[in-house]
Coordinates of C-alpha atoms (C1' of nucleotides) in Angstrom, one line a residue:
Chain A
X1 CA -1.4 1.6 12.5
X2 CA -4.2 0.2 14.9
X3 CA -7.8 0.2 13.2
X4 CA -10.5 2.5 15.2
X5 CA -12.7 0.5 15.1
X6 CA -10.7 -2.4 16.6
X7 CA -9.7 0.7 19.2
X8 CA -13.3 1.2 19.9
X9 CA -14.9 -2.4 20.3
X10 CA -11.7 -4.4 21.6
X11 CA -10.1 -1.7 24.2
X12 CA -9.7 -4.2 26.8
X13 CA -7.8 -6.1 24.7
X14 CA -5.5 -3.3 23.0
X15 CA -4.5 -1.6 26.8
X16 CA -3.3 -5.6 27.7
X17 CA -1.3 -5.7 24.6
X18 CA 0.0 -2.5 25.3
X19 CA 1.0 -3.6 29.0
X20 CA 2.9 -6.6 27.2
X21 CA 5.5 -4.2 25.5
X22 CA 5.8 -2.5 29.0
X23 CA 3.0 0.9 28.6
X24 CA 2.8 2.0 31.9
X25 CA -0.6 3.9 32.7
X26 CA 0.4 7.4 31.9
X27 CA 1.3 5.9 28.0
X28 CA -2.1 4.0 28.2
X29 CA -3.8 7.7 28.6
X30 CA -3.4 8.1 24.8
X31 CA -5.8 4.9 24.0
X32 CA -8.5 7.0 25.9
X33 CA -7.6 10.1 24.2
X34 CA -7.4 8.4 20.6
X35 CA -11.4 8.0 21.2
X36 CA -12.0 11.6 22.7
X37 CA -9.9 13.5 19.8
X38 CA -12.3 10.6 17.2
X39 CA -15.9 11.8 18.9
X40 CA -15.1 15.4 18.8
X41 CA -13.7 14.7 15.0
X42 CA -17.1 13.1 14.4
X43 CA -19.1 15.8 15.9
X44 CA -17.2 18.1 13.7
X45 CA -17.7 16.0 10.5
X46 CA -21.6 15.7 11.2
X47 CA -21.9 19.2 11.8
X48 CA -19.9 20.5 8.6
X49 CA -21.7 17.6 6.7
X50 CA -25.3 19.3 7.7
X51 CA -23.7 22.9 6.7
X52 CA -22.6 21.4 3.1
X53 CA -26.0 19.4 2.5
X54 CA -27.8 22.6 3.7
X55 CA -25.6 24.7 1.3
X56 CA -25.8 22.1 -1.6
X57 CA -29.6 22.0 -1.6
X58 CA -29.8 25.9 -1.7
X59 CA -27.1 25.8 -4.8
X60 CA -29.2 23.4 -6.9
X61 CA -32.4 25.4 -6.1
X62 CA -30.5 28.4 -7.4
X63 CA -29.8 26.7 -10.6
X64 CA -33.9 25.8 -11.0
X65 CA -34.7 28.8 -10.4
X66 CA -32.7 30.7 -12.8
X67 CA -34.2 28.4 -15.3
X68 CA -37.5 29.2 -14.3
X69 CA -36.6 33.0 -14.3
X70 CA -37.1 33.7 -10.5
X71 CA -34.3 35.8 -10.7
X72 CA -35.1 37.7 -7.5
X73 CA -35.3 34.5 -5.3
X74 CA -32.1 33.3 -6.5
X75 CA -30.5 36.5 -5.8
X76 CA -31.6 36.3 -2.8
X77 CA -30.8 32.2 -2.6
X78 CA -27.1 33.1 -3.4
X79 CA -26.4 35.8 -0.7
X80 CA -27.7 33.3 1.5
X81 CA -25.5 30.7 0.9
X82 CA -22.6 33.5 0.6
X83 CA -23.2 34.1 4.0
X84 CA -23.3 30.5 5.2
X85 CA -19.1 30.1 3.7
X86 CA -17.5 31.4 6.8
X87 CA -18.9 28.8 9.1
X88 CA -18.0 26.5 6.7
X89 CA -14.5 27.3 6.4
X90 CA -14.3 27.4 10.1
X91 CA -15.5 23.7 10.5
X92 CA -13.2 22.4 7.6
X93 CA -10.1 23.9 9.4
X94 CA -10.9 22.3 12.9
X95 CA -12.1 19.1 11.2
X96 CA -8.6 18.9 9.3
X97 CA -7.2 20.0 13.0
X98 CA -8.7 17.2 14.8
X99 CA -8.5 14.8 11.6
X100 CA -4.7 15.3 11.9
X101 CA -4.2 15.4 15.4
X102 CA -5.6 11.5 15.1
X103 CA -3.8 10.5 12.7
X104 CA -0.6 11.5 14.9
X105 CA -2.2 9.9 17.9
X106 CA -2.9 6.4 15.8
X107 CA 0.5 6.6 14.6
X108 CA 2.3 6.6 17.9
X109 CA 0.7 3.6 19.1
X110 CA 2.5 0.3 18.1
X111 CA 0.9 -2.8 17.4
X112 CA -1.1 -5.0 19.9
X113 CA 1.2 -8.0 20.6
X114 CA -0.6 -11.7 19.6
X115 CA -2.1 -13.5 22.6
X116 CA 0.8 -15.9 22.5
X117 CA 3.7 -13.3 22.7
X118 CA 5.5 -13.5 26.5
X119 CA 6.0 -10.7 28.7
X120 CA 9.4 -8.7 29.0
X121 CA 11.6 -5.9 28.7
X122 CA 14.7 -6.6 27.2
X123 CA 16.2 -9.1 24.5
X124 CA 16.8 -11.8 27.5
X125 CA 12.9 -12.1 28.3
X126 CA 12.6 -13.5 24.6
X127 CA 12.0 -17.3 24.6
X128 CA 13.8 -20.2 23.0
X129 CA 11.2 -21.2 20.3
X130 CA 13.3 -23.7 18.9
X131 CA 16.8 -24.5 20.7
X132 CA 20.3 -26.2 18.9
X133 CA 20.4 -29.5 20.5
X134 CA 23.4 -30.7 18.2
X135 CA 26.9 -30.1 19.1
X136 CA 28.3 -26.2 17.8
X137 CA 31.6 -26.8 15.5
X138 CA 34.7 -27.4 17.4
X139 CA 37.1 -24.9 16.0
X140 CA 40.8 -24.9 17.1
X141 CA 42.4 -22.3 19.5
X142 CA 43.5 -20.3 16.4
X143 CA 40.6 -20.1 14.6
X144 CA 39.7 -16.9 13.3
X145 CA 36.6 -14.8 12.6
X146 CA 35.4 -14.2 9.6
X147 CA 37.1 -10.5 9.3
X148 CA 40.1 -12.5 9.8
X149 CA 39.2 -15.2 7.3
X150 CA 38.6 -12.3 4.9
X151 CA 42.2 -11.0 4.8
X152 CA 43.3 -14.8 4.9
X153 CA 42.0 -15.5 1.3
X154 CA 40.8 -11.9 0.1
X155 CA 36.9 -12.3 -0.1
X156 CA 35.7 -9.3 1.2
X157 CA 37.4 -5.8 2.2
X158 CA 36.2 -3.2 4.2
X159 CA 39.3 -0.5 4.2
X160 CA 38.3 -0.7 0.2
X161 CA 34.9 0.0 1.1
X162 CA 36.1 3.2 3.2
X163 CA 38.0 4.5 0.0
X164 CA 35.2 4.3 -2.4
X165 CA 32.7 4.9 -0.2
X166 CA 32.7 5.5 3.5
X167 CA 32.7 3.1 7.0
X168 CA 30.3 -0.1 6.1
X169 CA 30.0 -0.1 2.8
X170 CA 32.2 -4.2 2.7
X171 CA 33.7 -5.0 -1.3
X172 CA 33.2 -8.4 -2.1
X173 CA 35.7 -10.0 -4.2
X174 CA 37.4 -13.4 -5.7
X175 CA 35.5 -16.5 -4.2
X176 CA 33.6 -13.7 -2.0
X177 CA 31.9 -12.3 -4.3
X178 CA 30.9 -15.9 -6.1
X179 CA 29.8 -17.0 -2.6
X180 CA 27.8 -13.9 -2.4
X181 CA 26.1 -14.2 -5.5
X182 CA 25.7 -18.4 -5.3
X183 CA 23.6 -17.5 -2.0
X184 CA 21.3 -15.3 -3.0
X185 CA 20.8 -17.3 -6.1
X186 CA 20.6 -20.6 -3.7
X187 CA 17.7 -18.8 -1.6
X188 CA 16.1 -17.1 -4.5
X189 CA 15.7 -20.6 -6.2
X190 CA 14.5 -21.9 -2.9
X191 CA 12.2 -19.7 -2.3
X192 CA 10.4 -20.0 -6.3
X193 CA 10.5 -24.1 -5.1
X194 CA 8.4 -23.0 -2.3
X195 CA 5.7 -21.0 -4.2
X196 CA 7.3 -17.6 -4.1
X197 CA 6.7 -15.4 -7.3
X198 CA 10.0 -13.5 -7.7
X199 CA 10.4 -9.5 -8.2
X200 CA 13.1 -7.4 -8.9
X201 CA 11.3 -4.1 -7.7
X202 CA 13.0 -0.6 -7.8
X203 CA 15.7 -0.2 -4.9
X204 CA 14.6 3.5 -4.4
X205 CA 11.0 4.5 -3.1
X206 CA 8.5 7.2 -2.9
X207 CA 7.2 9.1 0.1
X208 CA 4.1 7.0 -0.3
X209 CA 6.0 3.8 -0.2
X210 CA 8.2 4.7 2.3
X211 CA 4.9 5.5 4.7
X212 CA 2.8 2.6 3.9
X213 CA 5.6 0.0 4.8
X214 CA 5.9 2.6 8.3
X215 CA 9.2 3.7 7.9
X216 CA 7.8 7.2 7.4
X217 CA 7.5 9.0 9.6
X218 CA 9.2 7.7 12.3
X219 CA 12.4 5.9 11.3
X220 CA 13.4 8.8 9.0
X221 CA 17.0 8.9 10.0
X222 CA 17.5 4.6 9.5
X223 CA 17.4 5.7 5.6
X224 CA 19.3 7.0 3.3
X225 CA 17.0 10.0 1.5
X226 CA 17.8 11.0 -1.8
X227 CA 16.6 14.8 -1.2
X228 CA 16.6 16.1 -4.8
X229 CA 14.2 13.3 -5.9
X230 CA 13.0 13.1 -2.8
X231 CA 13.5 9.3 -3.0
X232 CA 14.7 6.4 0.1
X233 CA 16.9 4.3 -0.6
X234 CA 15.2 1.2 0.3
X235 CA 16.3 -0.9 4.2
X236 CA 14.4 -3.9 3.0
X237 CA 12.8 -5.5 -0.3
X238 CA 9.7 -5.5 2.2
X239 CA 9.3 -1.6 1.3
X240 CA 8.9 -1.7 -2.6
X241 CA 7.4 -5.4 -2.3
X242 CA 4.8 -4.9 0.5
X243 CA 3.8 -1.5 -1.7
X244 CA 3.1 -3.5 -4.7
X245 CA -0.4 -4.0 -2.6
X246 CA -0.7 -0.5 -1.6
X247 CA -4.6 0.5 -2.5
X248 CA -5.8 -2.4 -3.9
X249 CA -8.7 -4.3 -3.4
X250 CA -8.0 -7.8 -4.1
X251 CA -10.2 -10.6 -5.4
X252 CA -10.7 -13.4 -2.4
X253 CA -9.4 -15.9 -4.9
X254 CA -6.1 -14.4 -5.6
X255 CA -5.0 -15.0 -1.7
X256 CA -2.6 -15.2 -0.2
X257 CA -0.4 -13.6 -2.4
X258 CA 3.6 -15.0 -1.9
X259 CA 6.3 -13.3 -3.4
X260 CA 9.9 -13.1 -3.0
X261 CA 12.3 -10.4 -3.8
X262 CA 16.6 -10.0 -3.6
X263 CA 17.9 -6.6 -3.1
X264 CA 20.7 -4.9 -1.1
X265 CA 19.7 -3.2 1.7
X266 CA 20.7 0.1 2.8
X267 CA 20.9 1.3 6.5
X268 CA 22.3 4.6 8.1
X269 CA 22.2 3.3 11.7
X270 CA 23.4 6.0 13.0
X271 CA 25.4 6.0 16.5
X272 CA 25.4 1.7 16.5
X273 CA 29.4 1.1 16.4
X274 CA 31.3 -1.1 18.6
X275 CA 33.0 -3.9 19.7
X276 CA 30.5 -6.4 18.4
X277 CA 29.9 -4.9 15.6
X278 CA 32.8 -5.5 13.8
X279 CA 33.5 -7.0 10.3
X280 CA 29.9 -8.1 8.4
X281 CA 27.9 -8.2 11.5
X282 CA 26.9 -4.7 10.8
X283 CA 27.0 -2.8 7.7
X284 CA 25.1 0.0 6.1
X285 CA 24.3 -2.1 2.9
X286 CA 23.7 -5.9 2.3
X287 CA 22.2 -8.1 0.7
X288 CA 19.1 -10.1 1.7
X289 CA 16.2 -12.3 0.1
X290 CA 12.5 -11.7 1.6
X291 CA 9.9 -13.4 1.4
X292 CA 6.5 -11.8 1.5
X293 CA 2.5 -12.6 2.0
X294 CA -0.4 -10.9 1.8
X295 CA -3.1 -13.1 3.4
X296 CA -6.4 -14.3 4.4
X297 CA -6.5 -13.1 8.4
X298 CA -8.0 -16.6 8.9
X299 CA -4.9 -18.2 7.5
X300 CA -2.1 -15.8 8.2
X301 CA -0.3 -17.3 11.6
X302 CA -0.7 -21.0 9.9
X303 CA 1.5 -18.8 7.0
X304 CA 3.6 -17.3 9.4
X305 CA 4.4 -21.3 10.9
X306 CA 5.3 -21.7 7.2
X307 CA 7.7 -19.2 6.8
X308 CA 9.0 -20.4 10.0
X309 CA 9.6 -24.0 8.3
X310 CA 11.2 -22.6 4.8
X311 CA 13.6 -20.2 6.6
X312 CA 13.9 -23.5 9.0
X313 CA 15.1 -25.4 6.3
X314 CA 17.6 -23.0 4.1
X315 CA 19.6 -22.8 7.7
X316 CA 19.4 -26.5 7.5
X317 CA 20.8 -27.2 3.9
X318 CA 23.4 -25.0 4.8
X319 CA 24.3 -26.8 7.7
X320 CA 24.4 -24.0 10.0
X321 CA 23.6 -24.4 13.8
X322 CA 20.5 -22.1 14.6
X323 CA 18.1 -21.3 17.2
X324 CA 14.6 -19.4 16.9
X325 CA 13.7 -17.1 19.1
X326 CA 9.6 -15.9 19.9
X327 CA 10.1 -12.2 21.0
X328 CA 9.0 -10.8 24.1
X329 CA 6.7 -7.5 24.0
X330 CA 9.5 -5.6 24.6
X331 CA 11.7 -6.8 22.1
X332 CA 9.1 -6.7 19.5
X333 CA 9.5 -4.6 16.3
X334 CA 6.8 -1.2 16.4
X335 CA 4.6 -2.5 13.5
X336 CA 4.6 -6.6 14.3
X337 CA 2.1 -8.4 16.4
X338 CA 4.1 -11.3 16.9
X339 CA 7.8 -11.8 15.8
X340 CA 10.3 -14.9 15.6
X341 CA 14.2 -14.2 15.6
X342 CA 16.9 -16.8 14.3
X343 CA 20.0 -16.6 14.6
X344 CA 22.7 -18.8 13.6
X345 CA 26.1 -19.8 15.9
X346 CA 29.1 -18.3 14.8
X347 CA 31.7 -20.4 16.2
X348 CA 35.0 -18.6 15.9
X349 CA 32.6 -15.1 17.3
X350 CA 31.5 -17.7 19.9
X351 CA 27.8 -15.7 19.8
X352 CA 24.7 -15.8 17.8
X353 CA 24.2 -13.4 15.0
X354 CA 20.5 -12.7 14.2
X355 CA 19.9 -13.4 10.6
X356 CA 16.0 -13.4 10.2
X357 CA 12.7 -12.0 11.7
X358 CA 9.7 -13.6 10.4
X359 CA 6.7 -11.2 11.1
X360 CA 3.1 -11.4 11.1
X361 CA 1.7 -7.5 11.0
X362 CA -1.7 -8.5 10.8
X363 CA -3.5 -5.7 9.8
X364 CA -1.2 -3.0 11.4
X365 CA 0.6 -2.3 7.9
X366 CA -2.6 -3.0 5.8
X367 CA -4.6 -0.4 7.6
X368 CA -2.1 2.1 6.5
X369 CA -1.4 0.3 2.9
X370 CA -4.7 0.0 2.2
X371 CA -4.6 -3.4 1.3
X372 CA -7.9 -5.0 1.3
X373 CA -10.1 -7.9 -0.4
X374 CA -13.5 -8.7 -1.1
X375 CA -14.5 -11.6 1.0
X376 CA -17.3 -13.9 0.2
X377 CA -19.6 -12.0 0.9
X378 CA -18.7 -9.5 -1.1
X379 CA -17.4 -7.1 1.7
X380 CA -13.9 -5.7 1.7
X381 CA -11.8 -6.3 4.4
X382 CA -8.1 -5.4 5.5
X383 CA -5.3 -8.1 4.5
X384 CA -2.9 -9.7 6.7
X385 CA 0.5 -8.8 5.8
X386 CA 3.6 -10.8 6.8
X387 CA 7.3 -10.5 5.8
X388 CA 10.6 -13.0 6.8
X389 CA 14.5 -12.5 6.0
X390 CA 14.9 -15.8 3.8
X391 CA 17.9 -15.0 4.3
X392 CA 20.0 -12.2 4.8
X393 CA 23.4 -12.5 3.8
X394 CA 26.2 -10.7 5.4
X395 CA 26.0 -12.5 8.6
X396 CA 25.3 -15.6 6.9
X397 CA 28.0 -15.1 5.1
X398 CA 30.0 -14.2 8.7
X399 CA 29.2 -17.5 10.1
X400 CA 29.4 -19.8 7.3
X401 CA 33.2 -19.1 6.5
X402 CA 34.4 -18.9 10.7
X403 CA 31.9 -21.9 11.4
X404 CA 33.7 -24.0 8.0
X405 CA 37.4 -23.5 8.2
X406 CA 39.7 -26.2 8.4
X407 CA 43.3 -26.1 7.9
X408 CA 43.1 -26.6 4.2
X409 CA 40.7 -24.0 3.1
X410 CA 36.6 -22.9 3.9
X411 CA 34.4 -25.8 3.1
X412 CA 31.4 -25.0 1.0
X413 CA 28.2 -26.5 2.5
X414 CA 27.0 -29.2 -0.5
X415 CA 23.7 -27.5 -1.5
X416 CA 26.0 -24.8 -2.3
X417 CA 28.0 -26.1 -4.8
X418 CA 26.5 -25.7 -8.0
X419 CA 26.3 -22.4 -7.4
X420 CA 29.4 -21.5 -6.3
X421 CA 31.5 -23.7 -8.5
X422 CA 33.9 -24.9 -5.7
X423 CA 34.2 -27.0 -2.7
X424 CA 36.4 -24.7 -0.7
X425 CA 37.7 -21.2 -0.4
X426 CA 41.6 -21.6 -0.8
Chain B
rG1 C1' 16.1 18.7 -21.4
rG2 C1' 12.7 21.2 -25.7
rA3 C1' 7.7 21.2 -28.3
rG4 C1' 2.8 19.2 -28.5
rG5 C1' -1.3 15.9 -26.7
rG6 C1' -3.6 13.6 -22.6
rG7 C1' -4.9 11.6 -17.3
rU8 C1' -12.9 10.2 -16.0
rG9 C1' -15.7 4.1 -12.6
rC10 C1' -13.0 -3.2 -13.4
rC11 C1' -11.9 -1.9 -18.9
rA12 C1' -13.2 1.1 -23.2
rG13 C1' -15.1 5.8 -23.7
rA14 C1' -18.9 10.4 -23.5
rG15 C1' -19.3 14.7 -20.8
rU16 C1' -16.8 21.3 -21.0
rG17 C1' -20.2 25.6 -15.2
rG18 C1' -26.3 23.8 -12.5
rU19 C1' -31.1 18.5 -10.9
rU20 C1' -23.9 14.2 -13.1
rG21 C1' -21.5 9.7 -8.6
rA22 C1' -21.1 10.7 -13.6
rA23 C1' -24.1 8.8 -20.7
rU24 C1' -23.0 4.6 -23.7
rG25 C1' -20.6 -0.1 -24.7
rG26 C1' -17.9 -4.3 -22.7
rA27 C1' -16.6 -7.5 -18.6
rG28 C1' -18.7 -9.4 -14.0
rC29 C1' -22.9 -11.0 -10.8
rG30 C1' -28.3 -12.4 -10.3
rG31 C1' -32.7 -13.7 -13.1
rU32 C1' -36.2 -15.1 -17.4
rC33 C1' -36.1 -18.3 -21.5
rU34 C1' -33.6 -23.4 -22.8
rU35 C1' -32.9 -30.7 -22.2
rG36 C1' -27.9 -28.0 -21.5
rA37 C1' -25.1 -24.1 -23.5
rA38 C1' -25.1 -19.8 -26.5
rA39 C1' -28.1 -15.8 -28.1
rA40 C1' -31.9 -12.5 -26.5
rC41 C1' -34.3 -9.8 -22.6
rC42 C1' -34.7 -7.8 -17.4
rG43 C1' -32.2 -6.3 -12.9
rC44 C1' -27.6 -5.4 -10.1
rC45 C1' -22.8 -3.7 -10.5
rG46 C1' -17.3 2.5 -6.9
rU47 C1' -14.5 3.9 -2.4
rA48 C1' -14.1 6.3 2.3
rC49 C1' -16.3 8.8 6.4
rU50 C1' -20.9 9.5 8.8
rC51 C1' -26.4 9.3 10.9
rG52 C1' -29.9 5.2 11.6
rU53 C1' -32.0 -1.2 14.9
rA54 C1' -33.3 -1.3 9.8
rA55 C1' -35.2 0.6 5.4
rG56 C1' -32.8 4.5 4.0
rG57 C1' -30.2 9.4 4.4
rG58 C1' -25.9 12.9 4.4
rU59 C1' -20.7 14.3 3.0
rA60 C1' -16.2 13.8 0.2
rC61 C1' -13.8 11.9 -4.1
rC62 C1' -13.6 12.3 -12.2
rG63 C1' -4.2 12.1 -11.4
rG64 C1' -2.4 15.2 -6.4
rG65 C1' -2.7 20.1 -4.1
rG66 C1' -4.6 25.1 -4.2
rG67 C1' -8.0 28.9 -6.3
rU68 C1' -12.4 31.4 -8.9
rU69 C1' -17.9 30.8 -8.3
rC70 C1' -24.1 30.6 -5.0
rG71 C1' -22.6 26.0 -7.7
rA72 C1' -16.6 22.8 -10.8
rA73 C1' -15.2 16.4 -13.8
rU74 C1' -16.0 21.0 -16.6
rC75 C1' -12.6 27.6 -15.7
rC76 C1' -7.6 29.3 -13.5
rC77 C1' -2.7 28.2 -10.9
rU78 C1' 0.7 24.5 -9.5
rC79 C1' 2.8 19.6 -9.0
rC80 C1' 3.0 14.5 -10.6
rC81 C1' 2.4 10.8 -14.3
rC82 C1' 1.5 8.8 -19.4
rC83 C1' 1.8 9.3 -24.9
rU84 C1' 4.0 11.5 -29.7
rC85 C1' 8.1 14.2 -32.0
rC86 C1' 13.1 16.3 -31.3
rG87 C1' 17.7 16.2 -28.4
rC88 C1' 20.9 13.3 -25.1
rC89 C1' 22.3 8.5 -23.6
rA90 C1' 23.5 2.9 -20.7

RNA sequence: GGAGGGGUGCCAGAGUGGUUGAAUGGAGCGGUCUUGAAAACCGCCGUACUCGUAAGGGUACCGGGGGUUCGAAUCCCUCCCCCUCCGCCA
């Protein structure tokens, strides 16, 4: 969520980012009340502060006195401060009234769009960052997609997946599985080249996780909620590996902080099924590699350019045509300030498949995380966090076999090779 | 799952109802001394909110929440977590 501070001194600047993801003037209201409900709040807070101090100096005295065997006074000390309990009580509950009633108003408001983000509504106002100038793959008439391809040589199976499990949930087998697993270990090993540390974190999170990451509370029904434990079931390694920051202040030194992380991911989506969603393009779990940063806000968008570059280049050793997109306000995620798309051609589909959003959050997430260093100075500031897909895999996986098939099998991109042990799919 | 013990500041570790935001030691930072270093000595060394131009002040926080009391790190309830023993088990 927004700072207040930042709210306070850069309002200007806050009700034109707000414009940029399409807030008309009625939405723009709640910036003005998101001050109001804070001074009343502070008024509240001073006020009950006074009461406290007032009462706390009284209590001490009453100790002293006792000591000194004024009995009488501090009889009379204590019915005093008795009497002063009500109005205390009274300005607790309407500061934890008004405390809460901000705290709802922050969250509702999404993050302020970078300066270089365009203007638009819809997924068509987002500009081509970085277009395919190559030629696509020139498939025959009878190529097939990759559902298709799937039947073809048994790689993956989705009726399985409906008998063990439900609608979704794809089985990966043969040469499909050992494609699945050479990718993530291709992009995992990528990723530790480029600096990455590598976790394994816990698929399942907390309440606490689950809110400082900012699915909580508002994307509730996008995850799947273990209710006896009261655990998620995590949509991204960017939940347990973002958290791994939660509360801590970190030394100046230690920045930025890169780690990656390969887990499935798990997705209700409820109510997105049709036509174009058909065979791996959407699924309710996959696999994915991220790739995280906690930074320095002086540094983070040159980070952000470099996340841009690694993803850039995993498309490129796998020889997949690809485009990056720089969202549009409207088409921006709640918590990001600035947001590039890619997405990679799949030929026999004849669309592009989005297969990675690299964010900057700037402080949006940290502010709710908690995630802070000491600077030089020695005074603690909020982190800038950042998060990419590097990459995830079902689609990947959806464009690499209908983009590769030749008459004599699947070919296996080279850089692939030693991990999956064969040229081609047969 | 059963029985017992415990959760205090960056770490270790006191504190069991009053002037304790918290002894003491260590680490860290600054200084004195020294050719330099070490040792010794002196000082500083939590977070959040808030009032104030500032100096400085106020409030909250000793695992989380609630309660008792004029007053709680300290007493009570409850939840979470850790350790030891037993049981079960990949």
């Amino acid at each position: 969520m927004l700072q207040l501070k930042v709210i306070r001194e850069e309002k200007k600047r806050i009700l034109n980012g707000l414009r940029k993801r399409n807030w008309n003037a009625a939405q723009l209201k709640v910036i003005d009340q998101i001050l109001k409900t804070d001074d009343q709040r502070k008024a509240c807070q001073k006020e009950l502060d006074d009461t406290l101090a007032e009462s706390n100096r009284l209590s001490k005295e009453i100790g002293q006195l006792m000591a000194q065997g004024k009995k009488d006074q501090a009889e009379q000390q204590r019915a005093q401060v008795l009497a002063m309990k009500e109005s205390i009580k009274t300005l607790e509950d309407r500061q934890r009234t008004l405390a809460t009633e901000l705290d709802n108003l922050l969250l509702s408001v999404p993050n302020c769009p970078h300066s270089s983000v365009p203007k638009g509504k819809t997924p068509d106002d987002n500009k081509v960052y970085k277009a395919w100038t190559k030629p696509f793959p020139e498939l025959p008439e009878d190529a097939l997609a990759h559902w298709d391809l799937a039947k073809k040589y048994n790689l993956f199976d989705l009726e399985l997946g409906v008998k063990l499990t439900g609608a979704g949930f794809p089985v990966y087998r043969g040469q499909g599985a050992r494609l699945q697993r050479a990718l993530i270990q291709f992009f995992l090993d990528e990723a530790v080249k480029a600096g990455y540390e590598e976790i394994i974190p816990p698929h399942l999170v907390n309440e606490d996780s689950a809110r400082g990451t900012g699915q909580l509370p508002d994307k509730e029904g996008q995850m799947y909620h273990c209710t006896v434990d009261n655990l998620y079931l995590i949509p991204t390694a960017e939940v347990p590996v973002t958290n791994i920051v939660r509360d801590d202040i970190i030394p100046e030194k230690n920045l930025p902080i890169k780690m990656t992380a390969y887990t499935p991911c798990f997705r209700r989506e409820a109510g997105a099924w049709g036509a174009h969603v058909r065979g791996l393009n959407r699924v309710h779990q996959f696999d994915k590699v991220e790739i995280v940063h906690i930074e320095h806000p002086d540094r983070s968008y040159k980070a952000h350019q470099d996340m841009l570059r690694h993803v850039s280049r995993l498309m490129a050793k796998l020889e997949l045509p690809y485009r990056i997109l720089l969202l549009c306000g409207g088409d921006m995620g709640f918590a990001s300030a600035k947001t590039f798309d890619f997405e990679v051609w799949s030929a026999a589909q004849k669309r592009w498949l989005e297969v990675s959003s690299v964010s900057n959050f700037e402080t949006f997430q940290s502010n709710r995380l908690k995630s802070r260093f000491r600077d030089a100075e020695g005074k603690i500031q909020l982190t800038h966090t950042l998060n990419g897909s590097a990459l995830a895999l079902a689609r990947i996986v959806a464009a690499l076999l209908e983009n590769n098939q030749t008459p004599e099998g699947i070919r296996i991109p080279k850089a692939l090779w030693k991990y999956t042990g064969f040229k081609m799919i047969k």
